[in-house]
Coordinates of C-alpha atoms in Angstrom, one line a residue:
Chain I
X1 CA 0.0 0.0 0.0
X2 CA 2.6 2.5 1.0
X3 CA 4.5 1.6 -2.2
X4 CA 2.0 2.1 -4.5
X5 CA 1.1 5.7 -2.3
X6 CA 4.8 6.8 -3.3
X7 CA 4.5 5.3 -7.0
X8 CA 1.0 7.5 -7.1
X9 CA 3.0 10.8 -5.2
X10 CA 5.7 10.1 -7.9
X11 CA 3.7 10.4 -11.1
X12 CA 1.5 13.3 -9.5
X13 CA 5.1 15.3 -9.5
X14 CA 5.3 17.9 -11.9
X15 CA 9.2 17.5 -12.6
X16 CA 11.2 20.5 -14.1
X17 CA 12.4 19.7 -17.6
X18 CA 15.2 21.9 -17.4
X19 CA 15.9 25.7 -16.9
X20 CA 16.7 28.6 -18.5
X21 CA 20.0 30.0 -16.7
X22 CA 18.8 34.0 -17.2
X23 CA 17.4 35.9 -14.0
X24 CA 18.6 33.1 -11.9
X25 CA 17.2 30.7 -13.7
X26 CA 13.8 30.4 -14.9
X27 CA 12.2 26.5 -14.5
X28 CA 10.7 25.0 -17.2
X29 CA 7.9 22.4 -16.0
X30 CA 7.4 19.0 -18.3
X31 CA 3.9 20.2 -18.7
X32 CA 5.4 23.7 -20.6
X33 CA 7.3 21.2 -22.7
X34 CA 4.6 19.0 -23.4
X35 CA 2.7 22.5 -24.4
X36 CA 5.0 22.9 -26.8
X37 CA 4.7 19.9 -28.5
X38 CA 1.1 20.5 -28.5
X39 CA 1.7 24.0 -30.0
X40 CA 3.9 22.9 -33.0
X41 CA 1.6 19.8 -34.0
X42 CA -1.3 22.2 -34.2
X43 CA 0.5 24.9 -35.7
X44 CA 1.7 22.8 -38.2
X45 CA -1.7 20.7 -38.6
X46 CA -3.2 24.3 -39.3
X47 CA -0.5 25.4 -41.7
X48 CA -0.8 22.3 -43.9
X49 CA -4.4 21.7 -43.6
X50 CA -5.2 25.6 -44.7
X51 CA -2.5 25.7 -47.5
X52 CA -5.2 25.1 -50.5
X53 CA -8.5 26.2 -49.1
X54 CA -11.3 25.6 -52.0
X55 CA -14.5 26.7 -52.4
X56 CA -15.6 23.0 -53.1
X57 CA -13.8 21.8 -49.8
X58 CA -11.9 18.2 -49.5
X59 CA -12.4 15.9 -46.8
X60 CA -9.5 17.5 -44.8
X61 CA -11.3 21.1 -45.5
X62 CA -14.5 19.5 -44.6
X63 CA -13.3 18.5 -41.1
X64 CA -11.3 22.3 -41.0
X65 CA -14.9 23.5 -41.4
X66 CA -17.4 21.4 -39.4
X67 CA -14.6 22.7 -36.3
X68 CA -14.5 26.0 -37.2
X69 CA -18.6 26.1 -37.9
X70 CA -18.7 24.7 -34.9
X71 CA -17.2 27.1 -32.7
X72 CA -18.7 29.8 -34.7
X73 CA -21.9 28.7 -34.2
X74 CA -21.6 28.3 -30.9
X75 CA -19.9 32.1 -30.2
X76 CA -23.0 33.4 -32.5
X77 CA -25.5 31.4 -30.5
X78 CA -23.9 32.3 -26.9
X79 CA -22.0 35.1 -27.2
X80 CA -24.3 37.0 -30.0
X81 CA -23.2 39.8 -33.5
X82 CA -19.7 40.4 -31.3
X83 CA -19.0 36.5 -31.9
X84 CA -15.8 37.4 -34.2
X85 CA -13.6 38.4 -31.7
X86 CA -14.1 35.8 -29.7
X87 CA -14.4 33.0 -31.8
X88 CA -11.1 32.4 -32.2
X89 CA -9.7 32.4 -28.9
X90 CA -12.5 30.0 -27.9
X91 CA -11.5 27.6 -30.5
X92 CA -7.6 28.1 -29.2
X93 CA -8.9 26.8 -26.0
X94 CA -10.7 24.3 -27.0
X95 CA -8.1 22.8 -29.4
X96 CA -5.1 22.9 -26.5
X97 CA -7.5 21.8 -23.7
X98 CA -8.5 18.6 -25.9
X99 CA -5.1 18.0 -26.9
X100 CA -3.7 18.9 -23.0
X101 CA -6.2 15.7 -22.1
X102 CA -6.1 13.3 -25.2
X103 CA -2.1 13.4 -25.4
X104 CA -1.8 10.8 -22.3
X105 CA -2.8 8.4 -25.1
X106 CA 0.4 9.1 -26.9
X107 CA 2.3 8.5 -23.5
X108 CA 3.3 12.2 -22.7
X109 CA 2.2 14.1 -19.2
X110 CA -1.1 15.7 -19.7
X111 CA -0.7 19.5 -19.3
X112 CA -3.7 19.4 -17.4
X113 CA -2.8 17.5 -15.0
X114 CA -0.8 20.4 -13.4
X115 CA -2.2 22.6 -11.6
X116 CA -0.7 25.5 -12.5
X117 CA -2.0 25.2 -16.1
X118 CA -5.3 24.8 -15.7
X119 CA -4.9 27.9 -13.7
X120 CA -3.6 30.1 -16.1
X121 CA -6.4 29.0 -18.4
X122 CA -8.9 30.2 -16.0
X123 CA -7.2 33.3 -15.3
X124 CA -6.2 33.9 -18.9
X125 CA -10.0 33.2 -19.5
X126 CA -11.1 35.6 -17.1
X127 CA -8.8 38.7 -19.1
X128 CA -10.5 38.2 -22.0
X129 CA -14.2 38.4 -20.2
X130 CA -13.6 41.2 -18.2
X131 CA -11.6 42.8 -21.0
X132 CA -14.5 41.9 -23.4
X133 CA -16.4 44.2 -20.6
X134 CA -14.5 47.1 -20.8
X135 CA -13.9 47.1 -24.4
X136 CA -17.3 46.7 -25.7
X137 CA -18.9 49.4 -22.8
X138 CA -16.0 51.3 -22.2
X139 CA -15.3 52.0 -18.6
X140 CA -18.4 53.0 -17.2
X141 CA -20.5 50.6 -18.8
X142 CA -17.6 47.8 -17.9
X143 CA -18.1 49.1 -14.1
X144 CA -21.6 49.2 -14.7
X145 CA -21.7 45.5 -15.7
X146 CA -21.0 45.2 -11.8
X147 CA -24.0 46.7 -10.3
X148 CA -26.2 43.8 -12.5
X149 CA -28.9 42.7 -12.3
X150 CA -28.9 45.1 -9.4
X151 CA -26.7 47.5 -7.1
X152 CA -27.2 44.7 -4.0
X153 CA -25.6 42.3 -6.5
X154 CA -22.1 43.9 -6.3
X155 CA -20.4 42.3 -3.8
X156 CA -21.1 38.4 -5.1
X157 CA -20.2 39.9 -9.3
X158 CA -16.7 41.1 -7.2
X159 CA -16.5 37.8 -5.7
X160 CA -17.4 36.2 -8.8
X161 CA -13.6 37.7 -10.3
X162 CA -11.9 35.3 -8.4
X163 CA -14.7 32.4 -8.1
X164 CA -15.2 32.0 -12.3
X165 CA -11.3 31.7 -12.5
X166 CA -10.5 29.0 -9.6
X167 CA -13.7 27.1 -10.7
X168 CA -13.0 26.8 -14.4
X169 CA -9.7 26.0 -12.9
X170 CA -10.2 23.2 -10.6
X171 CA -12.6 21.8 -12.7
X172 CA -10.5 21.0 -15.4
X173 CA -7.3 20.4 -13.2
X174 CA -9.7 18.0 -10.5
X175 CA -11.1 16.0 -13.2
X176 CA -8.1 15.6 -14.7
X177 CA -6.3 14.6 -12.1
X178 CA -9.2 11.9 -10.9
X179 CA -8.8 10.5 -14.0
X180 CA -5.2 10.3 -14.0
X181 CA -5.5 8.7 -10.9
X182 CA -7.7 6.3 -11.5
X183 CA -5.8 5.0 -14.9
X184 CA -3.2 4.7 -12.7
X185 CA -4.4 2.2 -10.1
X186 CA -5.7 0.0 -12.6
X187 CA -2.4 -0.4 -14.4
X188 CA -1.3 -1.2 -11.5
X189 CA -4.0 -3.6 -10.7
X190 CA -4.5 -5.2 -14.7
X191 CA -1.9 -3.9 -16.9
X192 CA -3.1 -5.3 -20.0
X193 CA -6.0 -4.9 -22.3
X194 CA -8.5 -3.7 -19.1
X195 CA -6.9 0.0 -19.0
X196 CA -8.1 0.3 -22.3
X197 CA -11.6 0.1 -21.6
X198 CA -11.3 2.6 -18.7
X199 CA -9.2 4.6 -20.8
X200 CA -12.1 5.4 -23.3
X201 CA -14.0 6.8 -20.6
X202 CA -11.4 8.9 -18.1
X203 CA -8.6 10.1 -20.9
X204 CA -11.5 10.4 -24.0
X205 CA -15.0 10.8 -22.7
X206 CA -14.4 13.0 -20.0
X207 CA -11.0 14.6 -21.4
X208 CA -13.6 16.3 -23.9
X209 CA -16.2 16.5 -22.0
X210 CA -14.2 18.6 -19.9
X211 CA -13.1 20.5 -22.7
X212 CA -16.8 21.4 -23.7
X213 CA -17.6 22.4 -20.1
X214 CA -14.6 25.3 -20.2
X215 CA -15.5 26.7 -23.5
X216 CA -19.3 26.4 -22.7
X217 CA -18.9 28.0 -19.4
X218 CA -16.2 30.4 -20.7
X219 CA -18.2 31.7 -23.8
X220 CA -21.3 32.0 -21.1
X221 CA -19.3 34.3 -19.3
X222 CA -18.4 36.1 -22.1
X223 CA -22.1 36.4 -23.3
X224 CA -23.2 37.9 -19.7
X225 CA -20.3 40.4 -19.9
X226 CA -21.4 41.7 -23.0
X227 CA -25.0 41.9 -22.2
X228 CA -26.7 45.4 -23.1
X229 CA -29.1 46.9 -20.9
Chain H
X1 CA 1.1 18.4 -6.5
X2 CA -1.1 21.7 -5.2
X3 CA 2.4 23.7 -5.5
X4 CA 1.9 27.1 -7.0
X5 CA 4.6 27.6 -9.3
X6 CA 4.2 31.3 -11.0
X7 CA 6.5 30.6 -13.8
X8 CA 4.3 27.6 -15.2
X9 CA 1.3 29.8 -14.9
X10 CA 3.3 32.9 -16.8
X11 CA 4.6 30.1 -19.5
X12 CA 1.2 29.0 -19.7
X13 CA -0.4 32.2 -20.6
X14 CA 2.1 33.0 -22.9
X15 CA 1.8 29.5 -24.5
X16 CA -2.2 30.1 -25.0
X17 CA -1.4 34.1 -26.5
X18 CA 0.9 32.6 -28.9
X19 CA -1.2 29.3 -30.0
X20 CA -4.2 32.1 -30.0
X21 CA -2.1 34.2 -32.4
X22 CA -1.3 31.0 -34.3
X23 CA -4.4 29.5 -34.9
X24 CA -6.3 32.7 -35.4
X25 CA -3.8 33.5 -38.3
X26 CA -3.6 29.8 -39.5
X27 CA -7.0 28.2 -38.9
X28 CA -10.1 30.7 -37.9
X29 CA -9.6 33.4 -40.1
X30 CA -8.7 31.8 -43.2
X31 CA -11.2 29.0 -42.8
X32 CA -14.0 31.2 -41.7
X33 CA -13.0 33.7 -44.9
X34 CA -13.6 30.5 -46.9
X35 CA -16.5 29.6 -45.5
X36 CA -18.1 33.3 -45.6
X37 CA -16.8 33.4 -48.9
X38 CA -18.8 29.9 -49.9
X39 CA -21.9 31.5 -48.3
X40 CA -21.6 34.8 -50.4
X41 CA -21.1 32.6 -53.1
X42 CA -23.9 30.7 -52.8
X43 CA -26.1 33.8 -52.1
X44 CA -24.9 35.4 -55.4
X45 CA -26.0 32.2 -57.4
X46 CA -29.6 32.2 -56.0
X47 CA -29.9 36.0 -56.2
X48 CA -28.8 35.6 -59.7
X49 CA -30.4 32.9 -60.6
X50 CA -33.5 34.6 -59.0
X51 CA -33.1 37.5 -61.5
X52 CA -33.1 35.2 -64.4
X53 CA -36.3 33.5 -63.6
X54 CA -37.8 37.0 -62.8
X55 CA -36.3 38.0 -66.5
X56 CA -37.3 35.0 -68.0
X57 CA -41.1 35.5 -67.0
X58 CA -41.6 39.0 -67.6
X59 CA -40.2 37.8 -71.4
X60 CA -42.7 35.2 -71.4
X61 CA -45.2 37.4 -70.3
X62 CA -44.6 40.2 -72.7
X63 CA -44.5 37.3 -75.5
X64 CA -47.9 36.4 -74.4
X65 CA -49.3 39.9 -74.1
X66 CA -47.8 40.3 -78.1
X67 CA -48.7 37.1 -79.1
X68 CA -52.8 37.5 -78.1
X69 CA -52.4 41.7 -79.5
X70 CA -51.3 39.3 -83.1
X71 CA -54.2 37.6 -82.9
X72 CA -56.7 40.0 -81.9
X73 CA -55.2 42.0 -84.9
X74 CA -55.5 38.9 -87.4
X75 CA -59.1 38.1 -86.1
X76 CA -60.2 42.1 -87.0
X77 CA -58.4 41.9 -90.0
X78 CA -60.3 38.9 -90.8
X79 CA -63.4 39.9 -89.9
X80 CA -63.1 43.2 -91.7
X81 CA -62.4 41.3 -94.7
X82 CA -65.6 39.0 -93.9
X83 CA -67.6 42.4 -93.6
X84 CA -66.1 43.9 -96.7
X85 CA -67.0 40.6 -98.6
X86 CA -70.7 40.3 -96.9
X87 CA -71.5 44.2 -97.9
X88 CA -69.8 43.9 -102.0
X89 CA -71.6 40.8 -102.1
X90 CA -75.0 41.9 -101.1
X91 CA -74.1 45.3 -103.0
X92 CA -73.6 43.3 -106.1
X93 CA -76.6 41.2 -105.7
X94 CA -79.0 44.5 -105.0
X95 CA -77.4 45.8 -107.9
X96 CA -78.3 42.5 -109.8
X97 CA -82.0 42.6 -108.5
X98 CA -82.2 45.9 -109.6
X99 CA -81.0 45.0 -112.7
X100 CA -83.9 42.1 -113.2
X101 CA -86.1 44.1 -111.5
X102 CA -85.7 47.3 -114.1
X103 CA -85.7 44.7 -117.1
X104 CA -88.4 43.0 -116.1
X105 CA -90.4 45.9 -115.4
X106 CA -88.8 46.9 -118.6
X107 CA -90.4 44.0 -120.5
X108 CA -93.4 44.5 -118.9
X109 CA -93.6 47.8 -119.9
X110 CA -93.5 46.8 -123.4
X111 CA -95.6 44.2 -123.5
X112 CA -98.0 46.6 -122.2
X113 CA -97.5 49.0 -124.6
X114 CA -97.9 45.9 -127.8
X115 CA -100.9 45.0 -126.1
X116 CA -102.4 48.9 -126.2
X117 CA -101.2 49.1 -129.3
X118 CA -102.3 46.1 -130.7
X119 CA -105.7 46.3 -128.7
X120 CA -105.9 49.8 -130.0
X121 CA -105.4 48.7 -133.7
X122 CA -107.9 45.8 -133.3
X123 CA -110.5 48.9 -132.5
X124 CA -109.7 50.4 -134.9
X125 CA -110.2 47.7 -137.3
X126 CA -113.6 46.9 -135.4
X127 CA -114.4 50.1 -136.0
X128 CA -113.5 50.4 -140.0
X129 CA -115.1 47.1 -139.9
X130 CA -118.5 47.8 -138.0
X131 CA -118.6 51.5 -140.4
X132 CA -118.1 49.3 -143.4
X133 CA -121.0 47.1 -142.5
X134 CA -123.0 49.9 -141.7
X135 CA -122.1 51.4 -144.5
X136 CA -123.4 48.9 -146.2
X137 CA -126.6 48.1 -144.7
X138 CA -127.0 51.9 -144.9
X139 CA -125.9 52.3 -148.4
X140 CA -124.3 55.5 -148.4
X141 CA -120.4 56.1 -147.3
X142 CA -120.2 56.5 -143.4
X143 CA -116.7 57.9 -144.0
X144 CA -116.7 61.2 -142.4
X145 CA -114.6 61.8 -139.2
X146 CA -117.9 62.4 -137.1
X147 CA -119.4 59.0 -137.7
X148 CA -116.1 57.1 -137.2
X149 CA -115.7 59.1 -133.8
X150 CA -118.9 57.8 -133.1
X151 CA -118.4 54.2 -134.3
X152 CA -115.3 54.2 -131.8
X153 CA -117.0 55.4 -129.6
X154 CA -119.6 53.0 -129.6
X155 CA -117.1 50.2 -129.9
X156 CA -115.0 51.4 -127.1
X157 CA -118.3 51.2 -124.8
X158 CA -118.8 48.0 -126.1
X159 CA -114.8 46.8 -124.9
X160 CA -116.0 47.8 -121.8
X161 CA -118.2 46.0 -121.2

């Protein structure tokens, strides 16, 4: 039992790949490096799939497009005629945060499996809401957005700067982690052909259902913050 | 496992601005240009082929409206020409029962006349006759113009009756 508590503590680690000797030295986590990895395939995947857009799409086009129709749809749906701006960045998290769960498939540390990650993706999350605010109802109306759907309500909408963030946060990272956890004990228990089934489930299933839940909750947010009178 | 560590979060958050940057520049926009683009495409080829069919029927319309102004102008022409007929044809047949009608009346007239003429000579025969007899009988010449007035006379009443 106690070994297979420091086998669990051990793989829970988030180990420092290496670090950059500048500023006395700047760490560089396994889940930054993994991020990478994450950001060139994509990048790439992008680049080649988007060389020769055609007006009659291919198949490759045709997946390019049910994604991006996707997301677009969903912005115009949720967010409404500002859906442009933020269409994009949606889509950005929903890409990394699918591929941040999935790539444990492929035998890499999921991303979000550390904590810190998933809480920069709440907080980055949170700057572009409140920005969205101030931007589309410049700084009184941002402030305003505060004192809705009344003055008493001021105090929770304050709270609700920090709440929103840590939830969408600990969300992703708890779920995450449970599921790493899990997939863990049973390799430990059967290590062949068993994991597999579970896997569908904790890394798949839930690795995008998760990913649905941030955007969905993230574009809500968005939508509210935008709201007219 | 819980441990904060700040420079993950900073890597993090710059990781997601430059994948956003990325994929906005490599995937949403030009994919969602295409898209669009598909859309307006599609728009254009309704609109357009909206216009034809609104072309199209106003031709067929203004085709129709010619085609039934041809016809009512053959159908007058025609039935002018019917009228024009109907009237020279009864014009030429009153002109031809005229025509009998002023012979006949013509013939008529002339028979007439022979049968005056000829009733008028056959008096006047009767009458030579009748003064001859009487002559005759009376044995002297009944040949002055008074007795043959009256012998005319006489026969004339007699015609009469």
């Amino acid at each position: 039992m106690e070994e297979i508590k420091q086998e669990l503590m051990a793989q829970l680690e988030n180990p420092v790949a290496f670090t950059i000797p500048v500023l006395g030295g700047i760490p560089v986590t396994v889940s930054v490096v993994v991020s990478w990895i994450i950001m060139a395939a994509l990048t790439l995947a992008a680049i080649l799939m988007t060389r020769n857009l055609k007006p009659v799409p291919g198949r490759a086009q045709l997946v390019l497009e049910m994604f991006v129709g996707l997301i677009n749809n969903f912005c115009k749906d949720i967010i409404g005629p500002e859906w442009k701006r933020f269409a994009p960045w949606l889509g950005t998290v929903a890409l990394y945060i699918t591929c941040a769960n999935l790539i444990g498939l492929v035998g890499l540390v999921p991303p979000t499996k550390n904590l810190n990650v998933t809480a920069a993706l709440g907080l980055s999350s949170m700057a572009v809401i409140y920005t969205a605010a101030f931007r589309v109802h410049g700084l009184r109306g941002g402030l305003g957005q505060f004192l809705k759907p009344a003055p008493i309500m001021l105090p929770i909408n304050l709270m609700e700067i920090a709440i929103r963030p840590l939830s969408l946060c600990m969300r992703l990272f708890g779920n995450v982690l449970a599921a790493f956890i899990v997939m863990e004990l049973v390799k430990m228990v059967v290590p062949v052909a068993l994991p597999v089934a579970f896997s569908l489930y904790f890394d798949i299933f839930d690795g995008v259902i998760q990913t649905i839940v941030f955007v969905f909750l993230t574009g809500i947010f968005i939508g509210e913050a935008l709201e007219e009178e | 496992m819980l441990d904060i560590d700040l420079w993950t979060v900073l890597w993090t958050g710059v990781n997601l601005v430059i994948l956003y940057l990325l994929m906005r520049h490599f995937l949403f926009k030009p994919v969602t240009a295409m898209m669009e683009q598909r859309t307006q495409a599609i728009q254009d080829g309704l609109s357009q082929a909206e216009t034809a069919r609104q072309e199209a029927q106003a031709l067929k319309e203004e085709n129709e409206a010619k085609l039934s102004q041809v016809r009512s102008q053959a159908d007058q022409i025609v039935s002018q020409a019917k009228q024009q007929g109907q009237r020279e044809y009864d014009q030429i047949i009153a002109s031809a029962q005229a025509e009998a009608q002023a012979i006949r009346s013509d013939a008529q007239a002339q028979a007439d006349a022979q049968r005056r003429q000829m009733l008028q000579d056959a008096q006047q025969q009767v009458a030579a006759l009748a003064l001859l007899a009487a002559a005759k009988v009376s044995g002297r010449a009944l040949d002055a113009d008074s007795d043959r007035d009256m012998v005319e006379e006489f026969v004339r009443e007699a015609g009469d009756l």
